[in-house]
mmCIF file of C-alpha atoms in Angstrom:
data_model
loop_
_atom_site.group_PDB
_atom_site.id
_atom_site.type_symbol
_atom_site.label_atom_id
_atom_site.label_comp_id
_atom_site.label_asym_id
_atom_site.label_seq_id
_atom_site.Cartn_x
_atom_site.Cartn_y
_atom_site.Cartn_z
ATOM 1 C CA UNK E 71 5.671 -13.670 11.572
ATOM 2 C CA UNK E 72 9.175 -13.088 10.897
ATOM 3 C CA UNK E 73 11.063 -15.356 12.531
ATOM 4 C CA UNK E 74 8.891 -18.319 10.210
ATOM 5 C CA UNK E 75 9.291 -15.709 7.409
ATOM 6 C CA UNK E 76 11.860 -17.356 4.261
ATOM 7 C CA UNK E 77 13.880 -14.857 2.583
ATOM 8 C CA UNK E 78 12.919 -14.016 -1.178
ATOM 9 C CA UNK E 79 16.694 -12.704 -2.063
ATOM 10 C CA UNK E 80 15.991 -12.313 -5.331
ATOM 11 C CA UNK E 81 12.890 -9.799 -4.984
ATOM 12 C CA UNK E 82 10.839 -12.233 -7.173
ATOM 13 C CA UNK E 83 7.771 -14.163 -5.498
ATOM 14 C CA UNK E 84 9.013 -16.899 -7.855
ATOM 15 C CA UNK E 85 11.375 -17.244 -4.167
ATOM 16 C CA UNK E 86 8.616 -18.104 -2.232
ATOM 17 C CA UNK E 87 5.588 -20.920 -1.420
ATOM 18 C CA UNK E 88 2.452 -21.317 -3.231
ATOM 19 C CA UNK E 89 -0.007 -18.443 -2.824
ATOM 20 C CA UNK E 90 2.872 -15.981 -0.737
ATOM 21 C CA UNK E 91 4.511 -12.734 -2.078
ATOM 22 C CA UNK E 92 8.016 -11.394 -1.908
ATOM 23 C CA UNK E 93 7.414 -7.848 0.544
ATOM 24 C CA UNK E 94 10.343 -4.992 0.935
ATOM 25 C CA UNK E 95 10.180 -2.667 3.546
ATOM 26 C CA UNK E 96 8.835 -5.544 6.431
ATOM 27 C CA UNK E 97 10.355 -4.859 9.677
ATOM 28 C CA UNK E 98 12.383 -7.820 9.244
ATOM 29 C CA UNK E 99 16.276 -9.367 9.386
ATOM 30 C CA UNK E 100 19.016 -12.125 8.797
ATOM 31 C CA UNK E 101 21.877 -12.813 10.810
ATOM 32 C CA UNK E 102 24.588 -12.728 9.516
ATOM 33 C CA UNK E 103 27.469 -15.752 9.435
ATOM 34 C CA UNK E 104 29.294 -13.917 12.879
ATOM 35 C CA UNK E 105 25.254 -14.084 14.256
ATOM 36 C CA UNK E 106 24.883 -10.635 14.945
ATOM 37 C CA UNK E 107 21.967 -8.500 12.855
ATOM 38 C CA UNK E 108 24.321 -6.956 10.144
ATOM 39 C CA UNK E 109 22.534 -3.453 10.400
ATOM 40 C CA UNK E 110 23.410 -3.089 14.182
ATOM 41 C CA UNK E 111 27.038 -3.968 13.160
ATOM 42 C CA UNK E 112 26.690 -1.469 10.801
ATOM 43 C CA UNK E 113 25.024 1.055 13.507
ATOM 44 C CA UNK E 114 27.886 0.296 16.337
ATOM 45 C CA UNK E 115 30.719 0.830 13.649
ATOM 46 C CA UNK E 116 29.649 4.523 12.674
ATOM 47 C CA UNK E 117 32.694 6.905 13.112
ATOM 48 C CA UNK E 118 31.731 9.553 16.039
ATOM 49 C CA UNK E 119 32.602 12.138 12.878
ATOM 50 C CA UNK E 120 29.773 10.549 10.961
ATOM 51 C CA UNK E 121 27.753 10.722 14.160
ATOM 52 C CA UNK E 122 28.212 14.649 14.350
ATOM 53 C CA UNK E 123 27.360 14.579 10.241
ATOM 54 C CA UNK E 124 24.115 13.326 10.627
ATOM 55 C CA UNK E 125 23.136 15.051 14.107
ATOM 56 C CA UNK E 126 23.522 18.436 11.787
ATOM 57 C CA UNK E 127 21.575 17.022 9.346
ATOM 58 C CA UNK E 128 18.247 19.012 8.833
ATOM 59 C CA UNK E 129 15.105 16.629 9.615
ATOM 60 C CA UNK E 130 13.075 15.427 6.751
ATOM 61 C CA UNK E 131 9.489 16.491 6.471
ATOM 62 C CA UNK E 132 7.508 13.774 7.430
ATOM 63 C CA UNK E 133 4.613 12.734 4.636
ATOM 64 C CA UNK E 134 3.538 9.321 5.603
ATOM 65 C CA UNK E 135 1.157 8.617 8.923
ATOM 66 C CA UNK E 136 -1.587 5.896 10.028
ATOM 67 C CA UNK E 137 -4.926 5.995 9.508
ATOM 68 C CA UNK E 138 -7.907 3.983 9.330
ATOM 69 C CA UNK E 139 -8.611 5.257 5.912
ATOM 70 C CA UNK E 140 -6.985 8.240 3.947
ATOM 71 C CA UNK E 141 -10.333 10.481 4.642
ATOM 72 C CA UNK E 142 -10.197 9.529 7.810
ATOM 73 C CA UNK E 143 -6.368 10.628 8.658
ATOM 74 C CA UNK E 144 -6.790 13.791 6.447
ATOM 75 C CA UNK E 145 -9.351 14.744 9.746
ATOM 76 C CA UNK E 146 -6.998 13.753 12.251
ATOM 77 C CA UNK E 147 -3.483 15.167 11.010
ATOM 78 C CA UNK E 148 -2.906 16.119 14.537
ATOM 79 C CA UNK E 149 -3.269 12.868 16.088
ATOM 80 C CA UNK E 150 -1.682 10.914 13.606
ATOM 81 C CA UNK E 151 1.409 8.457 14.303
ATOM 82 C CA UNK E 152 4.207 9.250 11.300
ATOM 83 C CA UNK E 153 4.870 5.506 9.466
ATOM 84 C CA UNK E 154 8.154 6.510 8.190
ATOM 85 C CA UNK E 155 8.915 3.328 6.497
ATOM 86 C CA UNK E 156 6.188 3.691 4.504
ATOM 87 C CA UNK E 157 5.027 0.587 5.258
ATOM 88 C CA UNK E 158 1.907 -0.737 7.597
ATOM 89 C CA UNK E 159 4.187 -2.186 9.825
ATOM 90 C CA UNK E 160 4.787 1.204 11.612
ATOM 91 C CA UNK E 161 1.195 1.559 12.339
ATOM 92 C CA UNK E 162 -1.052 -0.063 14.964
ATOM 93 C CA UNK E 163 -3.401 -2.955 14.630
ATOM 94 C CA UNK E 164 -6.419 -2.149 12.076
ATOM 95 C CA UNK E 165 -4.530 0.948 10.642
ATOM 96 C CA UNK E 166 -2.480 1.293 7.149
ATOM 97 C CA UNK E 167 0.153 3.984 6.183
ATOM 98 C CA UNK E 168 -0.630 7.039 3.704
ATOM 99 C CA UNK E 169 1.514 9.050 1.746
ATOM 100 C CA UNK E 170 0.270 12.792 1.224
ATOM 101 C CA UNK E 171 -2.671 13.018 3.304
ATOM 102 C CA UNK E 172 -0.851 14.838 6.190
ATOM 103 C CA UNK E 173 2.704 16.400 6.981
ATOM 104 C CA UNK E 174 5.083 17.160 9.895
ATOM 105 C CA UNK E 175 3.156 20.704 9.172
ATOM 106 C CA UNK E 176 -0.017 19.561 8.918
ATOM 107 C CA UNK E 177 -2.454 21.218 6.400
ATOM 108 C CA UNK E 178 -5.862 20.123 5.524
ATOM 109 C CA UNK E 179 -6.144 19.666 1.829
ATOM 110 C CA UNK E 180 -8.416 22.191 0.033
ATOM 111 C CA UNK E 181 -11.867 20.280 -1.295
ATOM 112 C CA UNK E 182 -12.958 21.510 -4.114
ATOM 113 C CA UNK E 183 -16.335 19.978 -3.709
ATOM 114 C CA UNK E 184 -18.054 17.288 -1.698
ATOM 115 C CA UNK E 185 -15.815 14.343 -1.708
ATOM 116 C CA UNK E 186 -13.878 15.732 -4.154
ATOM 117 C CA UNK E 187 -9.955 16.714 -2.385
ATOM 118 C CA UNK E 188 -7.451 18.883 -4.565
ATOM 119 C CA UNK E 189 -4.628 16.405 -5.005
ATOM 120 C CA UNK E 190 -2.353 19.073 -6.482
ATOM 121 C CA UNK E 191 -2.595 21.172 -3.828
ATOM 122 C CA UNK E 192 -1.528 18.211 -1.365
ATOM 123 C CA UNK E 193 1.523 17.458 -2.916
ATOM 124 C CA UNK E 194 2.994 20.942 -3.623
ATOM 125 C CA UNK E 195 5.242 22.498 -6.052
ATOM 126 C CA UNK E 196 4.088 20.773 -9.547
ATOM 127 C CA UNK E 197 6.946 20.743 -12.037
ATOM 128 C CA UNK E 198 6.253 22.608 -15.249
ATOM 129 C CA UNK E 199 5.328 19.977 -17.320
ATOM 130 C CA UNK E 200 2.692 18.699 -15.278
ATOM 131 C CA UNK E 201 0.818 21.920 -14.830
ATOM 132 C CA UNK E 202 -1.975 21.063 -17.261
ATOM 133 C CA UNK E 203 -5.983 20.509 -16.479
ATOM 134 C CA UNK E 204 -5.690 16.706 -16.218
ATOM 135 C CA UNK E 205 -2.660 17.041 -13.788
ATOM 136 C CA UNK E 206 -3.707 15.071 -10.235
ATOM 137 C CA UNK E 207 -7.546 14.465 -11.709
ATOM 138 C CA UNK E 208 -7.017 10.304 -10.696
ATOM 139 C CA UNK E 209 -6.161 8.892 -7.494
ATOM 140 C CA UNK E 210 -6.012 5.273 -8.048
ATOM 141 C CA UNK E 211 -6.425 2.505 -5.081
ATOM 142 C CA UNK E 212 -4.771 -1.053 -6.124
ATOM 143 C CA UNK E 213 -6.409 -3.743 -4.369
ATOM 144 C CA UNK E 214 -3.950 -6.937 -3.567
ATOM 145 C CA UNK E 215 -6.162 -9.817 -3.486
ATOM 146 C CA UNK E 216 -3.260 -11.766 -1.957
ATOM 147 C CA UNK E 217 -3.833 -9.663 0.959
ATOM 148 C CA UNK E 218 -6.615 -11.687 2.368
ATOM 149 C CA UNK E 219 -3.862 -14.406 3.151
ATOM 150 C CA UNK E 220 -2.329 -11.907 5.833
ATOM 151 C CA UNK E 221 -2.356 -12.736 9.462
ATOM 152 C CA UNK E 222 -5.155 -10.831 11.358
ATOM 153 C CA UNK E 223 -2.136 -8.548 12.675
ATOM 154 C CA UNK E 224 -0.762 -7.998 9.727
ATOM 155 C CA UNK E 225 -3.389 -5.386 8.378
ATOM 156 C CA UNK E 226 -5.486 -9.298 6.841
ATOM 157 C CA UNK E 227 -7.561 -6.357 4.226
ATOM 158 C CA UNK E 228 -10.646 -8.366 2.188
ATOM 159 C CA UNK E 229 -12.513 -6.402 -0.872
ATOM 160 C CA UNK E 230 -15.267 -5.491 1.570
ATOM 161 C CA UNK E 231 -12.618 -3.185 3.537
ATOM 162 C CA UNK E 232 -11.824 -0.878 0.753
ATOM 163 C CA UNK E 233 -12.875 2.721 1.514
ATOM 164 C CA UNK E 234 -13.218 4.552 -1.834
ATOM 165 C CA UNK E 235 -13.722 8.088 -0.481
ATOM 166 C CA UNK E 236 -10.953 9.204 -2.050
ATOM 167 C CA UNK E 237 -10.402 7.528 -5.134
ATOM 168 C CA UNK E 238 -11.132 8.036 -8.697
ATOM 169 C CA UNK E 239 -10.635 4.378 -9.527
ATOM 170 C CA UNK E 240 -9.908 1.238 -7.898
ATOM 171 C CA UNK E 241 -8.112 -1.748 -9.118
ATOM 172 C CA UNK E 242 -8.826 -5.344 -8.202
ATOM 173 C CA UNK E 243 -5.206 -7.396 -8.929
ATOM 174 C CA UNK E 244 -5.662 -10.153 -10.585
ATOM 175 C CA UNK E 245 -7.392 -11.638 -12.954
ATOM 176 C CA UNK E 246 -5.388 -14.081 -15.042
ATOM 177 C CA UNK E 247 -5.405 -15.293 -18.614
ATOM 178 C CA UNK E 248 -6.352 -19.419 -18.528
ATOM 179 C CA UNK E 249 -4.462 -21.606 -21.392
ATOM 180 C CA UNK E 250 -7.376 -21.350 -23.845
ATOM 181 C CA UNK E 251 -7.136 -17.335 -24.141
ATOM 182 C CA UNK E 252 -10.214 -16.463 -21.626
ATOM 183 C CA UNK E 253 -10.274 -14.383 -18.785
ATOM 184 C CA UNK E 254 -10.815 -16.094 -15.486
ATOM 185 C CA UNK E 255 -10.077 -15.657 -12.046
ATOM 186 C CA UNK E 256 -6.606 -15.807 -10.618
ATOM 187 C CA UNK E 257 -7.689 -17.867 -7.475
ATOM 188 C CA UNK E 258 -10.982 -18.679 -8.211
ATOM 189 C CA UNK E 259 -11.992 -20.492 -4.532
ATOM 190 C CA UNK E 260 -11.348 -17.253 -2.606
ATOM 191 C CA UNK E 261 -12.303 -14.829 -5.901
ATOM 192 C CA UNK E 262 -15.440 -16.222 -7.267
ATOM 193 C CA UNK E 263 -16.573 -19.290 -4.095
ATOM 194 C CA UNK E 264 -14.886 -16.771 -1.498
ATOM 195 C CA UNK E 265 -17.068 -13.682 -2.777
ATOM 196 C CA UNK E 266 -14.489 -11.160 -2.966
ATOM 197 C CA UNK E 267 -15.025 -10.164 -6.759
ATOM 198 C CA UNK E 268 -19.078 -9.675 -5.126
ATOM 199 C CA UNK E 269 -17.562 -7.679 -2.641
ATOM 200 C CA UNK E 270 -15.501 -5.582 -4.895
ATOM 201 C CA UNK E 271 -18.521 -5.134 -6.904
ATOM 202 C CA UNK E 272 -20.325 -4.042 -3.842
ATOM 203 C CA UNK E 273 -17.763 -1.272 -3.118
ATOM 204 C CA UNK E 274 -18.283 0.244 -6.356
ATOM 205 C CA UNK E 275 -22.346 0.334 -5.777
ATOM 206 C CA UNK E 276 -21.377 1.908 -1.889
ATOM 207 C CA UNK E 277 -19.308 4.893 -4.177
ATOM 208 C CA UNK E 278 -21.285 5.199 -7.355
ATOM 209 C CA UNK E 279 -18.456 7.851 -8.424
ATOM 210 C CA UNK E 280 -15.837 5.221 -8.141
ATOM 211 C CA UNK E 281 -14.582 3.646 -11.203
ATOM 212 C CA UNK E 282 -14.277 -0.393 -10.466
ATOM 213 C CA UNK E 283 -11.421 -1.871 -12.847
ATOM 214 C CA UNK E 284 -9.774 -5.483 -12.931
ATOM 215 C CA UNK E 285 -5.915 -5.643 -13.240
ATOM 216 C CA UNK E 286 -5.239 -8.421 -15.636
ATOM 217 C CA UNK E 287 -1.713 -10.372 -15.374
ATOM 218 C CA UNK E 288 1.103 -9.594 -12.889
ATOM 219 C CA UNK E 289 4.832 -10.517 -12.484
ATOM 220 C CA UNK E 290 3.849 -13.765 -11.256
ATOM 221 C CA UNK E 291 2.104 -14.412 -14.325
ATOM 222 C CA UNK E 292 4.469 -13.035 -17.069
ATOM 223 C CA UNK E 293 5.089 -16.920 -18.289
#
């Protein structure tokens, strides 16, 4: 919806209406004041010497595709469309973007055991200080509960979605802190009335291995 979409210039959801987020990366744009999109301006006013610059480049290895979940993509590398943006926007309807599950030379990552993948191996040379027994032993999936707010084509993703094949631990953002000190729900008609904490819940009891946390906070509730 970008055309209804307001700008957020400040990167702060503080920009934006009740119950909406402030996104980078959307395939969106301004005009600017001559009413052309200022990154075609910029596009049309590279030199032909920067042209040949670039076209010498060497191409950038590729590490973020679609999928309809990370276990599934890591089984269809092959097949997989490249979301270069990093962002779901590249992908088709129903899919989201990953980062290290495939490559522009695909490999299928090593499992060490059932449902357990070898995260170091996916993402290469480990520097140095990393190279301990604890290094890559957590791959952590942050659930927005905002995202339930998304239109239907804009990957719309409820608690009962989340595929926790891969992960270690997953994150339910947010809880918030209420005036008196307690711990309640950040939007308690969708959260608690809605049934997406129940659902959350219920994706821990689907992956018993899974460890279910609640994020408490965020920048929107730093005040």
């Amino acid at each position: 919806d970008c055309e209804n979409a307001k700008p957020c210039p400040s990167g702060n959801s503080k920009d934006c209406p009740k119950k909406q987020q402030c996104f980078s990366g959307a395939p969106c744009a301004k005009e600017d004041s001559s009413g052309t999109d200022s990154v075609a301006n910029v596009a049309e006013n590279t030199t032909a010497v920067e042209n040949d610059l670039l076209s010498n480049e060497p191409e950038e290895e590729v590490t973020t595709f679609c999928g309809l979940s990370w276990g599934n993509l890591i089984e269809n590398c092959d097949d997989a469309k490249p979301c270069p943006s990093g962002t779901n926007a590249d992908c088709p309807t129903g899919q989201s973007c990953f980062a290290n599950a495939c490559s522009t030379k695909p490999s299928k990552p090593e499992i060490t055991s059932l449902g357990h993948y070898n995260f170091a191996a996916m993402v290469g040379e480990i520097p140095a200080k990393c190279e301990d027994s604890a290094t890559m032993s957590r791959n952590v999936g942050y659930w927005q509960s905002w995202s339930i707010y998304r239109d239907e084509n804009c990957n719309l993703f409820e608690a009962d979605d989340i595929d926790a094949t891969s992960y270690t631990h997953i994150i339910f953002s947010f809880a918030q802190i209420s005036d008196s000190g307690t711990l309640e729900a950040w939007d308690f008609e969708a959260d608690v009335e809605g049934g997406q904490y129940e659902m959350f819940i219920n994706a821990k009891k689907k992956f018993p291995g899974t460890k279910a946390m609640v994020a408490v906070g965020g920048w929107t509730h730093n005040d």
